[in-house]
Amino acid sequence: MLSTKPYLIRALWDWCCDAGLTPHVTIFVDEHCQVPMDYVRDDTITLNLSPAATSQLHIGNDWITMNARFGGVPRELVFPVSAVVAIYARENGAGMNGNIS
């Protein structure tokens, strides 16, 4: 069965952007995640997915890819949709966390 997770992530990202809020995701980092390891704490990293903070953001059905700057250094990030444990608005915490299926 096709997972609803990427559809929910895209919908909440759209909602945050349309509402003028800042979409953030928390991901569980494992060997499949290409993220700046200096920013990983307790096997997780929280990323700002706003259009102002990212370029070439693509939320696919299996993978999320984007470019972002960390400490002024441009990085390409790649991680599986399955690694996302939360997506929410920074300003008010509205969104989904925990078991997004």
Short mmCIF file of N, CA, C and O in Angstrom, two decimals:
data_model
loop_
_atom_site.label_atom_id
_atom_site.label_comp_id
_atom_site.label_asym_id
_atom_site.label_seq_id
_atom_site.Cartn_x
_atom_site.Cartn_y
_atom_site.Cartn_z
N MET A 1 0.84 -1.19 0.00
CA MET A 1 0.00 0.00 0.00
C MET A 1 0.88 1.25 0.00
O MET A 1 1.91 1.29 0.67
N LEU A 2 0.47 2.23 -0.73
CA LEU A 2 1.20 3.50 -0.84
C LEU A 2 1.12 4.26 0.48
O LEU A 2 0.05 4.42 1.06
N SER A 3 2.26 4.74 0.97
CA SER A 3 2.32 5.48 2.22
C SER A 3 1.69 6.87 2.09
O SER A 3 1.86 7.55 1.08
N THR A 4 0.99 7.29 3.13
CA THR A 4 0.43 8.65 3.17
C THR A 4 1.46 9.68 3.64
O THR A 4 1.25 10.89 3.49
N LYS A 5 2.57 9.21 4.19
CA LYS A 5 3.55 10.10 4.81
C LYS A 5 4.05 11.22 3.89
O LYS A 5 4.03 12.39 4.28
N PRO A 6 4.50 10.93 2.66
CA PRO A 6 5.00 12.05 1.83
C PRO A 6 3.89 13.04 1.48
O PRO A 6 4.16 14.25 1.35
N TYR A 7 2.68 12.57 1.36
CA TYR A 7 1.55 13.46 1.04
C TYR A 7 1.24 14.38 2.22
O TYR A 7 0.96 15.57 2.03
N LEU A 8 1.30 13.83 3.44
CA LEU A 8 1.08 14.65 4.63
C LEU A 8 2.20 15.67 4.81
O LEU A 8 1.93 16.82 5.17
N ILE A 9 3.42 15.26 4.56
CA ILE A 9 4.55 16.20 4.67
C ILE A 9 4.39 17.35 3.68
O ILE A 9 4.53 18.52 4.04
N ARG A 10 4.06 17.01 2.42
CA ARG A 10 3.87 18.07 1.41
C ARG A 10 2.70 18.99 1.79
O ARG A 10 2.78 20.21 1.63
N ALA A 11 1.62 18.41 2.27
CA ALA A 11 0.44 19.22 2.64
C ALA A 11 0.77 20.16 3.80
O ALA A 11 0.39 21.34 3.76
N LEU A 12 1.46 19.67 4.81
CA LEU A 12 1.80 20.54 5.94
C LEU A 12 2.84 21.58 5.55
O LEU A 12 2.80 22.71 6.04
N TRP A 13 3.76 21.23 4.65
CA TRP A 13 4.71 22.22 4.14
C TRP A 13 3.95 23.34 3.42
O TRP A 13 4.20 24.52 3.66
N ASP A 14 3.02 22.96 2.55
CA ASP A 14 2.21 23.96 1.82
C ASP A 14 1.43 24.83 2.79
O ASP A 14 1.37 26.05 2.64
N TRP A 15 0.80 24.20 3.78
CA TRP A 15 0.01 24.94 4.76
C TRP A 15 0.87 25.95 5.50
O TRP A 15 0.48 27.12 5.66
N CYS A 16 2.04 25.53 5.96
CA CYS A 16 2.94 26.45 6.68
C CYS A 16 3.29 27.64 5.79
O CYS A 16 3.20 28.80 6.23
N CYS A 17 3.71 27.36 4.58
CA CYS A 17 4.11 28.45 3.68
C CYS A 17 2.95 29.38 3.35
O CYS A 17 3.10 30.60 3.38
N ASP A 18 1.77 28.81 3.09
CA ASP A 18 0.59 29.64 2.79
C ASP A 18 0.18 30.50 3.97
O ASP A 18 -0.32 31.61 3.80
N ALA A 19 0.40 30.00 5.18
CA ALA A 19 0.01 30.73 6.40
C ALA A 19 1.09 31.69 6.87
O ALA A 19 0.92 32.36 7.89
N GLY A 20 2.20 31.78 6.15
CA GLY A 20 3.29 32.66 6.55
C GLY A 20 4.10 32.13 7.71
O GLY A 20 4.77 32.88 8.41
N LEU A 21 4.05 30.80 7.91
CA LEU A 21 4.78 30.17 9.00
C LEU A 21 6.04 29.49 8.45
O LEU A 21 6.19 29.35 7.24
N THR A 22 6.92 29.07 9.32
CA THR A 22 8.19 28.48 8.92
C THR A 22 8.16 26.97 9.14
O THR A 22 8.15 26.50 10.27
N PRO A 23 8.12 26.18 8.05
CA PRO A 23 8.07 24.72 8.20
C PRO A 23 9.41 24.15 8.63
O PRO A 23 10.45 24.48 8.06
N HIS A 24 9.36 23.33 9.66
CA HIS A 24 10.54 22.62 10.14
C HIS A 24 10.25 21.13 10.12
O HIS A 24 9.11 20.72 10.37
N VAL A 25 11.28 20.32 9.86
CA VAL A 25 11.16 18.87 10.00
C VAL A 25 12.24 18.39 10.95
O VAL A 25 13.34 18.95 10.99
N THR A 26 11.90 17.38 11.70
CA THR A 26 12.88 16.67 12.50
C THR A 26 13.04 15.29 11.87
O THR A 26 12.04 14.64 11.57
N ILE A 27 14.27 14.91 11.66
CA ILE A 27 14.51 13.60 11.06
C ILE A 27 15.40 12.77 11.97
O ILE A 27 16.24 13.30 12.70
N PHE A 28 15.18 11.46 11.93
CA PHE A 28 16.04 10.51 12.62
C PHE A 28 17.17 10.18 11.65
O PHE A 28 16.92 9.69 10.54
N VAL A 29 18.38 10.46 12.05
CA VAL A 29 19.54 10.33 11.17
C VAL A 29 20.13 8.92 11.29
O VAL A 29 20.44 8.46 12.38
N ASP A 30 20.26 8.28 10.12
CA ASP A 30 20.93 6.99 10.04
C ASP A 30 21.86 7.00 8.84
O ASP A 30 22.12 8.07 8.26
N GLU A 31 22.35 5.85 8.44
CA GLU A 31 23.33 5.78 7.36
C GLU A 31 22.77 6.18 6.00
O GLU A 31 23.52 6.44 5.06
N HIS A 32 21.45 6.30 5.88
CA HIS A 32 20.83 6.69 4.61
C HIS A 32 20.69 8.21 4.46
O HIS A 32 20.29 8.67 3.40
N CYS A 33 21.00 8.94 5.50
CA CYS A 33 20.80 10.40 5.51
C CYS A 33 22.10 11.13 5.20
O CYS A 33 23.13 10.87 5.82
N GLN A 34 22.03 12.02 4.24
CA GLN A 34 23.15 12.88 3.92
C GLN A 34 22.82 14.27 4.46
O GLN A 34 22.12 15.05 3.81
N VAL A 35 23.27 14.52 5.69
CA VAL A 35 23.03 15.78 6.39
C VAL A 35 24.33 16.20 7.07
O VAL A 35 25.21 15.36 7.27
N PRO A 36 24.46 17.47 7.44
CA PRO A 36 25.68 17.89 8.14
C PRO A 36 25.72 17.29 9.56
O PRO A 36 24.93 17.66 10.43
N MET A 37 26.60 16.33 9.75
CA MET A 37 26.64 15.57 11.00
C MET A 37 27.00 16.44 12.22
O MET A 37 26.67 16.07 13.34
N ASP A 38 27.64 17.58 11.99
CA ASP A 38 27.97 18.47 13.10
C ASP A 38 26.73 19.01 13.80
O ASP A 38 26.82 19.49 14.93
N TYR A 39 25.59 18.95 13.14
CA TYR A 39 24.35 19.50 13.68
C TYR A 39 23.41 18.40 14.20
O TYR A 39 22.30 18.70 14.65
N VAL A 40 23.83 17.17 14.17
CA VAL A 40 23.01 16.05 14.65
C VAL A 40 23.19 15.92 16.15
O VAL A 40 24.32 15.90 16.66
N ARG A 41 22.08 15.84 16.86
CA ARG A 41 22.08 15.66 18.32
C ARG A 41 21.13 14.52 18.66
O ARG A 41 19.98 14.52 18.21
N ASP A 42 21.61 13.56 19.43
CA ASP A 42 20.79 12.41 19.83
C ASP A 42 20.16 11.73 18.61
O ASP A 42 18.98 11.37 18.62
N ASP A 43 20.93 11.59 17.56
CA ASP A 43 20.52 10.92 16.31
C ASP A 43 19.41 11.64 15.56
O ASP A 43 18.75 11.04 14.71
N THR A 44 19.17 12.91 15.87
CA THR A 44 18.16 13.68 15.13
C THR A 44 18.74 15.03 14.70
O THR A 44 19.70 15.52 15.29
N ILE A 45 18.12 15.58 13.69
CA ILE A 45 18.44 16.94 13.24
C ILE A 45 17.12 17.60 12.86
O ILE A 45 16.23 16.95 12.32
N THR A 46 16.99 18.87 13.19
CA THR A 46 15.81 19.65 12.81
C THR A 46 16.24 20.63 11.73
O THR A 46 17.24 21.33 11.88
N LEU A 47 15.47 20.64 10.64
CA LEU A 47 15.81 21.45 9.49
C LEU A 47 14.69 22.44 9.16
O LEU A 47 13.52 22.08 9.21
N ASN A 48 15.09 23.65 8.82
CA ASN A 48 14.17 24.67 8.34
C ASN A 48 13.94 24.40 6.86
O ASN A 48 14.87 24.43 6.07
N LEU A 49 12.69 24.14 6.47
CA LEU A 49 12.37 23.86 5.07
C LEU A 49 11.71 25.04 4.37
O LEU A 49 11.12 24.88 3.31
N SER A 50 11.81 26.22 4.94
CA SER A 50 11.18 27.38 4.31
C SER A 50 11.86 27.70 2.98
O SER A 50 13.05 27.42 2.80
N PRO A 51 11.12 28.30 2.05
CA PRO A 51 11.72 28.70 0.78
C PRO A 51 12.92 29.64 0.95
O PRO A 51 13.85 29.61 0.15
N ALA A 52 12.92 30.44 2.01
CA ALA A 52 14.03 31.35 2.25
C ALA A 52 15.29 30.62 2.73
O ALA A 52 16.41 31.11 2.55
N ALA A 53 15.13 29.44 3.33
CA ALA A 53 16.26 28.71 3.88
C ALA A 53 16.77 27.60 2.97
O ALA A 53 17.85 27.06 3.22
N THR A 54 16.00 27.25 1.94
CA THR A 54 16.38 26.14 1.08
C THR A 54 16.32 26.56 -0.38
O THR A 54 15.68 27.54 -0.73
N SER A 55 16.97 25.77 -1.19
CA SER A 55 16.78 25.90 -2.63
C SER A 55 16.68 24.48 -3.18
O SER A 55 17.16 23.53 -2.58
N GLN A 56 16.01 24.37 -4.29
CA GLN A 56 15.81 23.09 -4.96
C GLN A 56 15.21 22.03 -4.03
O GLN A 56 15.59 20.86 -4.10
N LEU A 57 14.30 22.44 -3.17
CA LEU A 57 13.62 21.49 -2.28
C LEU A 57 12.70 20.61 -3.11
O LEU A 57 11.90 21.09 -3.91
N HIS A 58 12.84 19.31 -2.92
CA HIS A 58 11.95 18.35 -3.58
C HIS A 58 11.51 17.33 -2.54
O HIS A 58 12.35 16.61 -1.96
N ILE A 59 10.22 17.29 -2.28
CA ILE A 59 9.66 16.31 -1.35
C ILE A 59 9.01 15.23 -2.19
O ILE A 59 7.87 15.37 -2.64
N GLY A 60 9.76 14.20 -2.45
CA GLY A 60 9.28 13.09 -3.27
C GLY A 60 8.56 12.06 -2.42
O GLY A 60 8.43 12.21 -1.21
N ASN A 61 8.13 10.99 -3.05
CA ASN A 61 7.45 9.94 -2.31
C ASN A 61 8.40 9.08 -1.49
O ASN A 61 7.98 8.49 -0.49
N ASP A 62 9.68 9.04 -1.88
CA ASP A 62 10.65 8.22 -1.16
C ASP A 62 11.79 9.02 -0.53
O ASP A 62 12.31 8.64 0.51
N TRP A 63 12.18 10.11 -1.17
CA TRP A 63 13.33 10.90 -0.73
C TRP A 63 13.00 12.38 -0.70
O TRP A 63 12.20 12.86 -1.49
N ILE A 64 13.67 13.10 0.21
CA ILE A 64 13.61 14.55 0.26
C ILE A 64 15.01 15.05 -0.05
O ILE A 64 15.99 14.58 0.55
N THR A 65 15.11 15.96 -1.01
CA THR A 65 16.40 16.54 -1.38
C THR A 65 16.29 18.05 -1.34
O THR A 65 15.22 18.62 -1.57
N MET A 66 17.41 18.70 -1.03
CA MET A 66 17.42 20.15 -0.97
C MET A 66 18.84 20.65 -0.84
O MET A 66 19.75 19.88 -0.51
N ASN A 67 19.01 21.93 -1.07
CA ASN A 67 20.26 22.62 -0.79
C ASN A 67 19.98 23.62 0.32
O ASN A 67 18.93 24.26 0.34
N ALA A 68 20.93 23.72 1.24
CA ALA A 68 20.79 24.66 2.35
C ALA A 68 22.19 25.07 2.83
O ALA A 68 23.18 24.40 2.53
N ARG A 69 22.24 26.15 3.56
CA ARG A 69 23.51 26.62 4.11
C ARG A 69 23.56 26.34 5.61
O ARG A 69 22.59 26.54 6.32
N PHE A 70 24.72 25.90 6.03
CA PHE A 70 24.99 25.67 7.44
C PHE A 70 26.28 26.38 7.78
O PHE A 70 27.32 26.06 7.20
N GLY A 71 26.18 27.38 8.65
CA GLY A 71 27.36 28.18 8.96
C GLY A 71 27.91 28.87 7.74
O GLY A 71 29.12 29.06 7.62
N GLY A 72 27.03 29.21 6.79
CA GLY A 72 27.44 29.90 5.57
C GLY A 72 27.97 28.98 4.48
O GLY A 72 28.28 29.43 3.39
N VAL A 73 28.05 27.68 4.78
CA VAL A 73 28.58 26.72 3.81
C VAL A 73 27.42 26.01 3.11
O VAL A 73 26.58 25.41 3.78
N PRO A 74 27.36 26.08 1.77
CA PRO A 74 26.26 25.41 1.07
C PRO A 74 26.44 23.90 1.13
O PRO A 74 27.55 23.37 1.00
N ARG A 75 25.31 23.19 1.36
CA ARG A 75 25.31 21.74 1.44
C ARG A 75 24.14 21.17 0.65
O ARG A 75 23.09 21.79 0.57
N GLU A 76 24.34 19.99 0.11
CA GLU A 76 23.25 19.24 -0.50
C GLU A 76 22.80 18.20 0.51
O GLU A 76 23.61 17.43 1.02
N LEU A 77 21.51 18.20 0.83
CA LEU A 77 20.96 17.26 1.80
C LEU A 77 20.05 16.27 1.09
O LEU A 77 19.29 16.66 0.20
N VAL A 78 20.13 15.03 1.50
CA VAL A 78 19.31 13.96 0.96
C VAL A 78 18.95 13.04 2.12
O VAL A 78 19.84 12.62 2.87
N PHE A 79 17.66 12.76 2.28
CA PHE A 79 17.26 11.82 3.32
C PHE A 79 15.93 11.18 2.93
O PHE A 79 15.13 11.77 2.21
N PRO A 80 15.69 9.97 3.41
CA PRO A 80 14.45 9.28 3.06
C PRO A 80 13.25 9.88 3.79
O PRO A 80 13.37 10.34 4.94
N VAL A 81 12.12 9.88 3.13
CA VAL A 81 10.88 10.34 3.75
C VAL A 81 10.63 9.57 5.04
O VAL A 81 10.15 10.12 6.03
N SER A 82 10.99 8.30 5.05
CA SER A 82 10.78 7.47 6.24
C SER A 82 11.53 7.97 7.47
O SER A 82 11.18 7.64 8.60
N ALA A 83 12.58 8.80 7.28
CA ALA A 83 13.34 9.33 8.40
C ALA A 83 12.65 10.50 9.10
O ALA A 83 13.03 10.88 10.21
N VAL A 84 11.65 11.09 8.47
CA VAL A 84 10.95 12.24 9.06
C VAL A 84 10.10 11.77 10.24
O VAL A 84 9.26 10.90 10.10
N VAL A 85 10.36 12.36 11.40
CA VAL A 85 9.57 12.02 12.59
C VAL A 85 8.62 13.14 12.99
O VAL A 85 7.72 12.93 13.80
N ALA A 86 8.81 14.34 12.42
CA ALA A 86 7.91 15.45 12.72
C ALA A 86 8.01 16.51 11.63
O ALA A 86 9.07 16.71 11.04
N ILE A 87 6.89 17.18 11.37
CA ILE A 87 6.87 18.39 10.55
C ILE A 87 5.91 19.35 11.24
O ILE A 87 4.81 18.97 11.63
N TYR A 88 6.38 20.57 11.43
CA TYR A 88 5.59 21.52 12.22
C TYR A 88 6.00 22.95 11.89
O TYR A 88 7.04 23.20 11.29
N ALA A 89 5.16 23.89 12.30
CA ALA A 89 5.46 25.31 12.15
C ALA A 89 6.29 25.76 13.35
O ALA A 89 5.93 25.51 14.50
N ARG A 90 7.41 26.41 13.07
CA ARG A 90 8.29 26.88 14.15
C ARG A 90 7.57 27.82 15.10
O ARG A 90 7.75 27.77 16.32
N GLU A 91 6.71 28.67 14.56
CA GLU A 91 6.11 29.73 15.37
C GLU A 91 5.12 29.22 16.40
O GLU A 91 4.98 29.82 17.47
N ASN A 92 4.39 28.14 16.09
CA ASN A 92 3.36 27.69 17.04
C ASN A 92 3.35 26.19 17.30
O ASN A 92 2.53 25.70 18.06
N GLY A 93 4.25 25.45 16.65
CA GLY A 93 4.34 24.01 16.88
C GLY A 93 3.25 23.19 16.21
O GLY A 93 3.21 21.97 16.36
N ALA A 94 2.34 23.83 15.48
CA ALA A 94 1.26 23.10 14.82
C ALA A 94 1.82 22.22 13.72
O ALA A 94 2.72 22.62 12.99
N GLY A 95 1.32 21.02 13.63
CA GLY A 95 1.78 20.09 12.62
C GLY A 95 1.59 18.67 13.10
O GLY A 95 0.61 18.37 13.81
N MET A 96 2.52 17.80 12.74
CA MET A 96 2.43 16.40 13.12
C MET A 96 3.78 15.93 13.65
O MET A 96 4.82 16.29 13.12
N ASN A 97 3.73 15.14 14.71
CA ASN A 97 4.96 14.51 15.18
C ASN A 97 4.64 13.12 15.68
O ASN A 97 3.48 12.74 15.83
N GLY A 98 5.68 12.37 15.90
CA GLY A 98 5.50 10.99 16.35
C GLY A 98 5.37 10.05 15.19
O GLY A 98 6.15 10.11 14.25
N ASN A 99 4.37 9.23 15.22
CA ASN A 99 4.21 8.17 14.22
C ASN A 99 3.45 8.67 13.00
O ASN A 99 2.26 8.44 12.88
N ILE A 100 4.15 9.38 12.11
CA ILE A 100 3.54 9.79 10.84
C ILE A 100 3.64 8.58 9.93
O ILE A 100 4.72 8.11 9.64
N SER A 101 2.51 8.06 9.48
CA SER A 101 2.57 6.86 8.64
C SER A 101 2.32 7.17 7.19
O SER A 101 1.92 8.20 6.80
#
